[in-house]
Coordinates of C-alpha atoms and ligand atoms in Angstrom, one line a residue:
D1 CA 21.8 25.2 -11.2
K2 CA 22.9 21.6 -11.6
I3 CA 19.7 20.1 -10.2
R4 CA 18.0 17.8 -12.8
D5 CA 15.1 19.4 -14.6
I6 CA 12.8 16.5 -13.7
V7 CA 13.5 17.1 -10.0
K8 CA 12.7 20.8 -10.3
Q9 CA 9.2 19.8 -11.5
F10 CA 8.5 17.9 -8.3
K11 CA 6.3 19.5 -5.6
P12 CA 7.4 19.0 -2.0
Y13 CA 6.1 15.6 -0.9
V14 CA 3.3 15.7 1.6
P15 CA 2.7 12.3 3.4
G16 CA -0.4 11.5 5.3
K17 CA -0.8 13.6 8.5
S18 CA 0.7 12.2 11.7
K19 CA -0.9 12.3 15.2
E20 CA 2.1 14.4 16.4
E21 CA 1.5 17.1 13.7
I22 CA -2.2 17.4 14.5
A23 CA -1.6 17.5 18.2
R24 CA 0.8 20.4 17.7
K25 CA -1.5 22.3 15.3
Y26 CA -4.8 22.0 17.2
G27 CA -3.5 21.6 20.8
I28 CA -5.1 18.2 21.2
K29 CA -3.4 15.4 23.2
P30 CA -1.9 12.8 20.8
E31 CA -3.7 10.0 22.7
E32 CA -7.1 11.6 22.0
I33 CA -6.5 11.8 18.3
I34 CA -8.2 9.1 16.1
K35 CA -6.0 8.3 13.1
L36 CA -7.9 6.8 10.2
G37 CA -5.7 8.3 7.5
S38 CA -2.9 6.0 6.5
N39 CA -4.3 2.5 6.2
E40 CA -2.4 1.2 9.2
N41 CA -3.3 -1.6 11.6
P42 CA -4.9 0.1 14.6
W43 CA -3.9 -2.8 16.9
G44 CA -0.2 -2.3 16.2
P45 CA 2.4 -5.0 15.8
S46 CA 2.7 -8.4 17.5
P47 CA 3.3 -7.8 21.3
K48 CA 6.1 -10.4 21.0
I49 CA 8.3 -8.0 19.1
K50 CA 9.4 -5.9 22.1
E51 CA 11.4 -8.7 23.7
E52 CA 13.0 -9.8 20.5
I53 CA 14.2 -6.2 19.7
L54 CA 15.8 -6.0 23.1
K55 CA 17.9 -9.1 22.4
E56 CA 19.1 -7.6 19.1
I57 CA 20.3 -4.3 20.6
P58 CA 23.8 -5.5 21.6
K59 CA 24.4 -6.3 17.9
L60 CA 23.5 -2.9 16.5
H61 CA 27.1 -1.9 15.9
Q62 CA 27.4 -4.6 13.3
Y63 CA 26.0 -4.3 9.8
P64 CA 23.1 -6.6 9.1
E65 CA 23.0 -9.3 6.5
P66 CA 21.2 -7.8 3.4
V67 CA 18.5 -10.3 4.2
S68 CA 18.8 -13.0 6.8
P69 CA 18.2 -16.7 6.0
E70 CA 15.7 -16.8 8.9
L71 CA 13.6 -14.1 7.4
L72 CA 13.6 -15.6 3.9
E73 CA 12.7 -19.0 5.5
E74 CA 9.8 -17.5 7.4
L75 CA 8.5 -15.6 4.4
S76 CA 8.9 -18.6 2.2
K77 CA 6.7 -20.7 4.6
F78 CA 4.2 -17.9 5.0
L79 CA 3.8 -17.5 1.2
D80 CA 4.5 -21.1 0.2
V81 CA 6.9 -19.9 -2.5
P82 CA 10.7 -20.7 -2.7
K83 CA 13.1 -18.3 -1.0
E84 CA 14.8 -17.6 -4.3
N85 CA 11.7 -15.9 -5.6
I86 CA 11.6 -13.3 -2.8
I87 CA 13.2 -9.8 -2.5
V88 CA 12.8 -7.8 0.6
G89 CA 13.0 -4.0 0.8
G90 CA 14.1 -2.0 3.8
D91 CA 12.1 1.1 3.0
G92 CA 8.9 -0.8 2.7
A93 CA 7.2 -1.8 -0.6
D94 CA 8.2 1.7 -1.7
E95 CA 11.8 0.5 -1.9
V96 CA 10.8 -2.5 -4.0
I97 CA 9.0 -0.1 -6.4
D98 CA 12.1 2.1 -6.6
T99 CA 14.3 -1.0 -7.2
I100 CA 12.0 -2.1 -10.0
M101 CA 12.6 1.3 -11.7
R102 CA 16.3 1.1 -11.1
T103 CA 16.3 -2.4 -12.7
F104 CA 14.0 -1.8 -15.7
I105 CA 13.9 1.8 -16.8
D106 CA 16.1 3.2 -19.6
K107 CA 15.7 6.6 -21.3
G108 CA 12.7 6.6 -23.6
D109 CA 10.9 3.8 -21.7
N110 CA 7.3 4.1 -20.5
V111 CA 5.3 2.9 -17.5
V112 CA 1.5 2.3 -17.6
I113 CA -0.5 3.3 -14.5
P114 CA -4.3 3.1 -14.3
I115 CA -5.5 6.0 -12.0
P116 CA -6.7 6.8 -9.4
T117 CA -4.2 4.6 -7.6
F118 CA -1.2 4.6 -5.2
T119 CA 0.8 7.8 -6.1
Q120 CA 4.3 6.4 -5.4
Y121 CA 4.4 4.5 -8.7
A122 CA 4.4 7.7 -10.8
I123 CA 6.7 9.5 -8.5
S124 CA 9.3 6.7 -8.6
A125 CA 8.9 6.2 -12.4
K126 CA 9.4 10.0 -13.1
I127 CA 12.6 10.1 -11.0
Y128 CA 14.1 7.4 -13.3
G129 CA 13.0 9.3 -16.4
A130 CA 10.2 7.1 -17.6
E131 CA 7.3 8.5 -19.5
I132 CA 4.1 7.9 -17.6
R133 CA 1.1 6.7 -19.5
Y134 CA -2.1 6.9 -17.5
A135 CA -4.9 4.4 -18.0
K136 CA -8.0 4.4 -15.8
F137 CA -10.1 2.8 -13.2
D138 CA -13.6 3.9 -14.5
K139 CA -15.4 6.3 -12.1
E140 CA -18.6 5.7 -14.0
K141 CA -18.4 1.9 -13.4
D142 CA -17.5 2.0 -9.7
F143 CA -13.8 2.2 -10.5
Q144 CA -13.6 -1.1 -12.4
L145 CA -10.4 -1.3 -14.4
D146 CA -10.8 -0.1 -18.0
V147 CA -8.7 -2.9 -19.5
E148 CA -8.6 -1.4 -22.9
S149 CA -7.1 1.8 -21.6
V150 CA -4.2 -0.3 -20.3
L151 CA -3.8 -2.4 -23.4
N152 CA -4.0 0.7 -25.7
N153 CA -1.1 2.3 -23.9
I154 CA 1.3 -0.7 -24.1
D155 CA 4.0 -0.6 -26.8
E156 CA 7.5 -2.0 -27.3
R157 CA 8.9 0.6 -24.9
T158 CA 6.6 -0.3 -22.1
K159 CA 8.7 -1.7 -19.3
V160 CA 6.4 -1.8 -16.3
I161 CA 2.6 -1.9 -15.7
F162 CA 1.2 -1.3 -12.2
L163 CA -2.0 -3.0 -11.2
C164 CA -3.0 -2.2 -7.6
T165 CA -5.4 -4.8 -6.3
P166 CA -7.2 -4.2 -3.9
N167 CA -6.7 -0.7 -5.3
N168 CA -5.7 2.2 -3.2
P169 CA -7.8 4.4 -2.7
T170 CA -10.9 2.8 -4.3
G171 CA -10.8 -0.5 -2.3
N172 CA -12.0 -2.7 -5.1
V173 CA -10.1 -5.6 -6.7
I174 CA -9.3 -6.0 -10.4
D175 CA -11.0 -8.9 -12.2
K176 CA -8.5 -11.8 -12.5
K177 CA -9.4 -12.4 -16.2
D178 CA -8.5 -8.7 -16.9
I179 CA -5.1 -9.1 -15.2
E180 CA -4.4 -12.3 -17.1
K181 CA -5.3 -10.5 -20.4
I182 CA -2.8 -7.8 -19.6
I183 CA 0.0 -10.2 -18.6
N184 CA -0.5 -12.3 -21.8
S185 CA -0.5 -9.2 -24.0
T186 CA 3.0 -8.0 -23.2
D187 CA 6.5 -8.9 -22.0
A188 CA 6.6 -5.8 -19.8
L189 CA 6.8 -6.5 -16.1
V190 CA 3.3 -6.5 -14.6
V191 CA 3.4 -5.5 -10.9
I192 CA 0.5 -6.8 -9.0
D193 CA 0.4 -4.7 -5.8
H194 CA -1.1 -6.8 -3.1
A195 CA -0.3 -4.4 -0.1
Y196 CA -3.8 -5.1 1.2
I197 CA -4.3 -8.7 0.1
E198 CA -4.7 -10.0 3.6
Y199 CA -8.0 -8.2 3.8
A200 CA -9.5 -9.5 0.5
K201 CA -11.2 -12.8 0.0
K202 CA -8.7 -15.6 0.4
E203 CA -9.4 -17.2 -3.1
Y204 CA -8.5 -13.9 -4.8
D205 CA -4.8 -14.0 -3.7
L206 CA -2.6 -13.9 -6.9
T207 CA 0.8 -14.3 -5.2
K208 CA 1.4 -17.6 -6.9
W209 CA 1.1 -15.9 -10.3
A210 CA 4.6 -14.6 -9.7
L211 CA 5.7 -18.2 -10.3
K212 CA 3.3 -19.1 -13.0
Y213 CA 4.2 -16.2 -15.3
D214 CA 7.7 -14.9 -16.0
N215 CA 6.7 -11.2 -16.3
V216 CA 4.9 -10.8 -13.0
L217 CA 6.0 -9.3 -9.7
V218 CA 3.7 -9.4 -6.7
L219 CA 4.3 -6.7 -4.2
R220 CA 3.5 -7.1 -0.5
T221 CA 4.3 -5.3 2.8
F222 CA 4.6 -5.5 6.5
S223 CA 3.0 -2.0 6.8
K224 CA -0.6 -3.0 6.8
V225 CA -2.0 -6.1 8.6
F226 CA 1.4 -6.8 10.4
G227 CA 1.2 -3.3 11.9
L228 CA 4.8 -2.4 11.1
A229 CA 4.4 0.7 8.9
G230 CA 6.9 2.6 11.1
Q231 CA 9.6 0.0 10.6
R232 CA 9.4 0.1 6.8
I233 CA 9.6 -3.5 5.4
G234 CA 8.1 -4.6 2.1
Y235 CA 8.8 -7.5 -0.3
G236 CA 8.3 -8.7 -3.8
I237 CA 7.7 -12.2 -5.2
T238 CA 8.9 -12.7 -8.8
N239 CA 11.0 -15.0 -10.9
E240 CA 14.5 -15.8 -9.7
K241 CA 16.3 -14.1 -12.6
I242 CA 14.5 -10.8 -11.8
V243 CA 15.3 -11.1 -8.1
N244 CA 19.0 -11.6 -8.9
Y245 CA 19.1 -8.5 -11.1
M246 CA 17.2 -6.4 -8.6
M247 CA 19.5 -7.4 -5.8
R248 CA 22.4 -6.0 -7.7
V249 CA 21.0 -2.4 -7.6
K250 CA 18.9 -2.4 -4.4
P251 CA 20.1 -0.3 -1.4
I252 CA 22.2 -3.0 0.1
F253 CA 21.8 -2.5 3.9
S254 CA 18.4 -0.8 4.0
L255 CA 16.8 -3.7 5.8
T256 CA 18.0 -3.0 9.3
R257 CA 18.7 -5.6 12.0
L258 CA 15.6 -4.4 13.9
S259 CA 13.4 -4.6 10.8
Q260 CA 14.5 -8.2 10.2
I261 CA 13.7 -9.1 13.8
C262 CA 10.4 -7.4 13.6
A263 CA 9.4 -9.2 10.4
I264 CA 10.5 -12.6 11.6
T265 CA 8.7 -12.3 14.9
A266 CA 5.5 -11.0 13.2
L267 CA 5.5 -13.9 10.8
R268 CA 6.0 -16.4 13.7
D269 CA 3.1 -14.9 15.7
K270 CA 0.3 -16.6 13.7
E271 CA -2.3 -16.1 16.3
F272 CA -1.9 -12.3 16.4
F273 CA -1.8 -12.2 12.6
E274 CA -5.1 -14.1 12.2
K275 CA -6.8 -12.0 14.8
C276 CA -5.7 -8.8 13.0
V277 CA -7.0 -10.1 9.7
K278 CA -10.4 -11.1 11.2
D279 CA -10.8 -7.9 13.3
G280 CA -9.6 -5.7 10.4
I281 CA -12.3 -7.0 8.1
K282 CA -14.9 -6.7 10.9
S283 CA -13.8 -3.1 11.5
R284 CA -14.0 -2.3 7.8
E285 CA -17.6 -3.7 7.7
M286 CA -18.5 -1.7 10.8
L287 CA -17.2 1.5 9.0
Y288 CA -19.0 0.6 5.8
E289 CA -22.3 0.0 7.5
G290 CA -22.0 3.1 9.8
L291 CA -21.0 5.4 6.9
K292 CA -23.8 4.1 4.7
K293 CA -26.4 5.6 7.1
F294 CA -25.4 9.1 6.1
K295 CA -27.4 10.1 3.0
D296 CA -24.9 12.7 1.8
L297 CA -22.1 10.1 1.6
K298 CA -21.6 7.5 -1.1
V299 CA -19.6 4.6 0.3
Y300 CA -17.8 2.2 -1.9
P301 CA -17.5 -1.5 -1.0
S302 CA -13.9 -2.4 -0.1
E303 CA -11.7 -5.5 0.1
A304 CA -8.9 -3.5 1.9
N305 CA -8.5 -1.9 5.3
Y306 CA -10.1 1.4 4.3
V307 CA -13.2 2.6 2.5
L308 CA -13.5 5.3 -0.2
V309 CA -16.3 7.8 0.4
E310 CA -17.7 10.3 -2.1
L311 CA -19.0 13.5 -0.5
K312 CA -22.2 14.8 -2.1
T313 CA -22.4 18.2 -0.4
M314 CA -18.9 19.3 0.5
T315 CA -15.3 19.2 -0.7
S316 CA -12.8 16.8 0.8
K317 CA -10.8 19.8 2.1
E318 CA -13.8 21.2 4.1
F319 CA -14.7 17.7 5.4
C320 CA -11.2 16.9 6.5
E321 CA -10.7 20.3 8.2
E322 CA -13.9 19.8 10.2
L323 CA -12.7 16.4 11.3
L324 CA -9.2 17.6 12.2
K325 CA -10.6 20.3 14.5
R326 CA -12.3 17.4 16.3
G327 CA -9.1 15.3 16.5
V328 CA -9.9 12.8 13.6
I329 CA -7.4 12.3 10.7
V330 CA -8.8 10.8 7.5
R331 CA -7.3 11.0 4.0
D332 CA -8.2 13.9 1.7
C333 CA -8.1 12.2 -1.7
S334 CA -7.8 15.3 -3.8
S335 CA -4.0 14.6 -4.2
F336 CA -4.8 11.4 -6.1
D337 CA -4.7 12.0 -9.9
G338 CA -8.0 11.3 -11.6
L339 CA -10.3 11.5 -8.6
G340 CA -11.5 15.1 -8.0
D341 CA -12.0 17.2 -4.9
N342 CA -14.8 15.4 -3.1
Y343 CA -13.4 12.1 -2.1
V344 CA -12.0 10.9 1.2
R345 CA -10.5 7.6 2.3
I346 CA -11.2 6.3 5.7
S347 CA -9.0 3.6 7.2
I348 CA -10.1 1.1 9.8
G349 CA -9.8 2.0 13.5
T350 CA -10.3 -0.1 16.6
F351 CA -14.0 -0.8 17.2
E352 CA -14.0 1.9 19.9
E353 CA -12.3 4.5 17.6
N354 CA -14.8 3.7 14.8
E355 CA -17.7 4.3 17.2
R356 CA -16.3 7.7 18.3
F357 CA -15.6 8.7 14.8
L358 CA -19.1 7.9 13.5
K359 CA -20.5 9.9 16.4
I360 CA -18.3 12.9 15.6
L361 CA -19.4 12.6 12.0
E362 CA -23.0 13.4 13.0
E363 CA -21.9 16.9 13.9
I364 CA -20.5 17.4 10.4
V365 CA -22.6 15.6 7.7
Ligands
PMP401 N1 1.3 -0.2 -2.2 C1 0.2 0.4 -1.8 C2 -1.0 0.1 -2.6 C3 0.1 1.2 -0.7 O1 -1.0 1.8 -0.3 C4 1.3 1.4 0.1 C5 1.4 2.2 1.3 N2 0.4 3.1 1.5 C6 2.5 0.8 -0.4 C7 2.5 0.0 -1.5 C8 3.8 1.1 0.3 O2 3.9 0.4 1.5 P1 5.2 0.5 2.4 O3 6.2 1.2 1.6 O4 4.8 1.1 3.6 O5 5.5 -1.0 2.5

């Protein structure tokens, strides 16, 4: 009876389907399943990580440093921003989102979120009691951000505005001028979510805006191109004052010793990183071209490691079920607010997985 009302309104959380779950349900061997559902890096993490993890094992009885100087140093070099401007989260970028809420939200505050977008922002904001004000990525205009819908929702109680770019699940980027307009119109924190920035055009990267403006936080992660989704490491770049406040309320030991070793090693293996970026983009283009050949699919151009597909003749539920029976996991987008029941998101696979997937698709579409 003492459970908070807001918590009672939450539905059980359903994350993307795992290979293990589908293997159990459909009696398929896990190694035969093609997972194109969670925007991961199909080539996995740097092969150098294994050896470094083994060296850390004898120290596992000791608490980690909240964030080691080596990790901050490597991140600072990778991003070309001072260490003082970086905060690292041990439950991925999700933890940074949660920590933003802990730091900024008071009773009566609101958060502006254009949809369809990453669902975690709204979940996190609700937990801390924020009012959610939805703006929109305009379906009629290939999901371009409707800037006015953001600006019209901002008032003096707006604390945080989430701008996901490239946007999940639509794959497009937000026009820089529009982001600038929003930043300049408010003193609320503008979170620029760059989880997929490594797959976008290099000149689009807005990470340095975290230093240029004092109300910007750029969110990034090791879950995508670095292939470390299973290890849960994310980070934010923002002004030093905000980093200092956020560090006071963040879960203090969430960034485990193994996570820190994984992140440091991944950042040092430049060659593997560059290859994953290059091959990731190639894989996305292969999927885009392959999917475009099906006349009953509308495929959206993407700057991320997935493509959004509109189904013209079936629902996403039917489409995903047919694929699951054949051992392919893609993301049913009906759970994204503001999208409808006929969209799916397909993440990059290895070239061989893409080929098998496109072949299987001929049986369905
Ligand atoms: N932002 C976006 C846009 C995402 O798609 C995701 C993961 N799907 C995250 C943040 C969170 O990433 P993680 O917690 O794995 O670092």
